[in-house]
């Protein structure tokens, strides 16, 4: 039994999980660090990377690939949806559902399996 270390690790993981739940949008490791530090000041970026990779293994987080940007992570278990990226501050936001119901026109013999779609603009905070 190594209670003190277990407790510290659990607190770190809890703080990082809380950051993702509170933000309610995909976060980069840097963003997760800033938010989680409000709860646990002593967190380091290395700890955040390690916990994110554990949470991805646990399937609690899933990576969100952003064209031309570093990978963000979001809480798993949501239905098919898309993302909005702010051109000014770079934050990623979740869009509800999907309006792309039309099947794209594919070459003969090709099979459709899915699509990727990003929306760009200015977030409410930056638009003020
Ligand atoms: Zn913005
Ligand atoms: Zn879609």
CSV table of C-alpha atoms and ligand atoms in Angstrom, one decimal:
chain,number,residue,atom,x,y,z
A,1,UNK,CA,0.0,0.0,0.0
A,2,UNK,CA,1.3,3.4,-0.9
A,3,UNK,CA,-1.5,5.6,0.2
A,4,UNK,CA,0.1,9.1,-0.1
A,5,UNK,CA,1.2,8.6,-3.7
A,6,UNK,CA,-2.1,7.0,-4.6
A,7,UNK,CA,-3.9,10.0,-3.1
A,8,UNK,CA,-1.8,12.5,-5.0
A,9,UNK,CA,-2.2,10.7,-8.3
A,10,UNK,CA,-6.0,10.5,-7.8
A,11,UNK,CA,-6.1,14.2,-7.0
A,12,UNK,CA,-4.2,15.0,-10.1
A,13,UNK,CA,-6.4,12.8,-12.3
A,14,UNK,CA,-9.5,14.3,-10.7
A,15,UNK,CA,-8.3,17.8,-11.3
A,16,UNK,CA,-7.6,17.1,-15.0
A,17,UNK,CA,-10.9,15.3,-15.4
A,18,UNK,CA,-12.7,18.3,-13.8
A,19,UNK,CA,-11.0,20.7,-16.2
A,20,UNK,CA,-12.4,18.8,-19.2
A,21,UNK,CA,-15.9,18.6,-17.7
A,22,UNK,CA,-16.0,22.2,-16.7
A,23,UNK,CA,-14.6,23.5,-20.0
A,24,UNK,CA,-17.2,21.4,-21.9
A,25,UNK,CA,-15.1,21.7,-25.0
A,26,UNK,CA,-12.1,20.0,-26.5
A,27,UNK,CA,-8.8,21.1,-24.8
A,28,UNK,CA,-5.2,21.0,-25.7
A,29,UNK,CA,-2.8,19.8,-22.9
A,30,UNK,CA,-1.8,23.4,-22.3
A,31,UNK,CA,-5.4,24.5,-21.8
A,32,UNK,CA,-6.1,21.5,-19.6
A,33,UNK,CA,-3.1,22.5,-17.5
A,34,UNK,CA,-4.2,26.1,-17.0
A,35,UNK,CA,-7.7,25.0,-16.0
A,36,UNK,CA,-6.6,22.1,-13.7
A,37,UNK,CA,-4.0,24.3,-12.0
A,38,UNK,CA,-6.9,26.4,-10.5
A,39,UNK,CA,-7.7,23.3,-8.5
A,40,UNK,CA,-4.2,21.9,-8.1
A,41,UNK,CA,-1.6,24.5,-8.4
A,42,UNK,CA,1.4,22.1,-8.3
A,43,UNK,CA,0.4,20.3,-11.6
A,44,UNK,CA,3.1,20.2,-14.3
A,45,UNK,CA,2.6,19.8,-18.0
A,46,UNK,CA,4.3,16.4,-17.8
A,47,UNK,CA,1.7,15.2,-15.4
A,48,UNK,CA,-1.1,16.5,-17.6
A,49,UNK,CA,0.4,14.7,-20.7
A,50,UNK,CA,0.7,11.4,-18.6
A,51,UNK,CA,-2.9,11.7,-17.3
A,52,UNK,CA,-4.3,12.5,-20.7
A,53,UNK,CA,-2.6,9.5,-22.2
A,54,UNK,CA,-4.0,7.3,-19.4
A,55,UNK,CA,-7.5,8.8,-19.8
A,56,UNK,CA,-7.3,8.1,-23.6
A,57,UNK,CA,-6.3,4.5,-22.8
A,58,UNK,CA,-9.3,4.3,-20.4
A,59,UNK,CA,-11.4,5.6,-23.3
A,60,UNK,CA,-12.6,8.5,-21.0
A,61,UNK,CA,-11.0,11.0,-23.4
A,62,UNK,CA,-10.8,10.8,-27.2
A,63,UNK,CA,-8.3,12.7,-29.4
A,64,UNK,CA,-9.7,15.4,-31.7
A,65,UNK,CA,-7.4,16.0,-34.7
A,66,UNK,CA,-7.4,19.6,-35.7
A,67,UNK,CA,-6.2,20.3,-39.2
A,68,UNK,CA,-2.9,22.3,-38.9
A,69,UNK,CA,-3.1,22.4,-35.1
A,70,UNK,CA,-2.0,20.3,-32.2
A,71,UNK,CA,-4.4,17.5,-31.1
A,72,UNK,CA,-7.1,18.4,-28.6
A,73,UNK,CA,-9.0,16.0,-26.4
A,74,UNK,CA,-12.6,15.7,-25.5
A,75,UNK,CA,-14.7,13.6,-23.1
A,76,UNK,CA,-15.8,10.5,-24.9
A,77,UNK,CA,-19.3,9.1,-25.3
A,78,UNK,CA,-20.8,11.9,-27.2
A,79,UNK,CA,-22.7,11.2,-30.4
A,80,UNK,CA,-21.5,12.2,-33.9
A,81,UNK,CA,-20.8,16.0,-33.9
A,82,UNK,CA,-18.5,18.6,-35.3
A,83,UNK,CA,-16.3,21.4,-34.1
A,84,UNK,CA,-15.9,25.1,-34.4
A,85,UNK,CA,-12.5,26.7,-34.2
A,86,UNK,CA,-12.0,30.4,-33.4
A,87,UNK,CA,-9.7,32.1,-35.9
A,88,UNK,CA,-8.6,34.5,-33.3
A,89,UNK,CA,-7.9,32.6,-30.1
A,90,UNK,CA,-7.7,29.1,-31.5
A,91,UNK,CA,-10.1,27.5,-29.0
A,92,UNK,CA,-12.2,24.6,-30.2
A,93,UNK,CA,-15.9,24.3,-29.4
A,94,UNK,CA,-18.4,21.6,-29.8
A,95,UNK,CA,-21.2,21.9,-32.3
A,96,UNK,CA,-24.3,19.9,-31.6
A,97,UNK,CA,-25.3,17.2,-34.0
A,98,UNK,CA,-24.7,17.2,-37.7
A,99,UNK,CA,-26.6,18.8,-40.6
A,100,UNK,CA,-24.7,17.0,-43.3
A,101,UNK,CA,-27.2,14.3,-44.1
A,102,UNK,CA,-26.6,14.3,-47.9
A,103,UNK,CA,-24.3,11.6,-49.0
A,104,UNK,CA,-21.4,13.0,-51.0
A,105,UNK,CA,-21.2,11.9,-54.6
A,106,UNK,CA,-18.5,9.2,-54.8
A,107,UNK,CA,-16.8,7.6,-57.7
A,108,UNK,CA,-18.5,4.4,-58.9
A,109,UNK,CA,-17.7,1.4,-56.7
A,110,UNK,CA,-16.6,3.5,-53.6
A,111,UNK,CA,-18.3,3.1,-50.3
A,112,UNK,CA,-19.1,5.9,-47.9
A,113,UNK,CA,-18.0,5.4,-44.2
A,114,UNK,CA,-18.1,8.9,-42.7
A,115,UNK,CA,-16.9,12.5,-43.0
A,116,UNK,CA,-14.8,15.1,-41.2
A,117,UNK,CA,-16.0,18.6,-41.1
A,118,UNK,CA,-14.7,21.8,-39.4
A,119,UNK,CA,-16.3,25.2,-38.9
A,120,UNK,CA,-14.2,28.3,-38.6
A,121,UNK,CA,-15.1,31.7,-37.3
A,122,UNK,CA,-14.8,34.0,-34.2
A,123,UNK,CA,-16.0,32.8,-30.8
A,124,UNK,CA,-18.3,34.9,-28.6
A,125,UNK,CA,-15.5,36.0,-26.3
A,126,UNK,CA,-13.4,37.2,-29.2
A,127,UNK,CA,-16.3,38.8,-31.0
A,128,UNK,CA,-17.0,41.2,-28.1
B,1,LIG,ZN1,-11.9,33.2,-29.7
B,2,LIG,ZN1,-21.3,15.0,-39.4
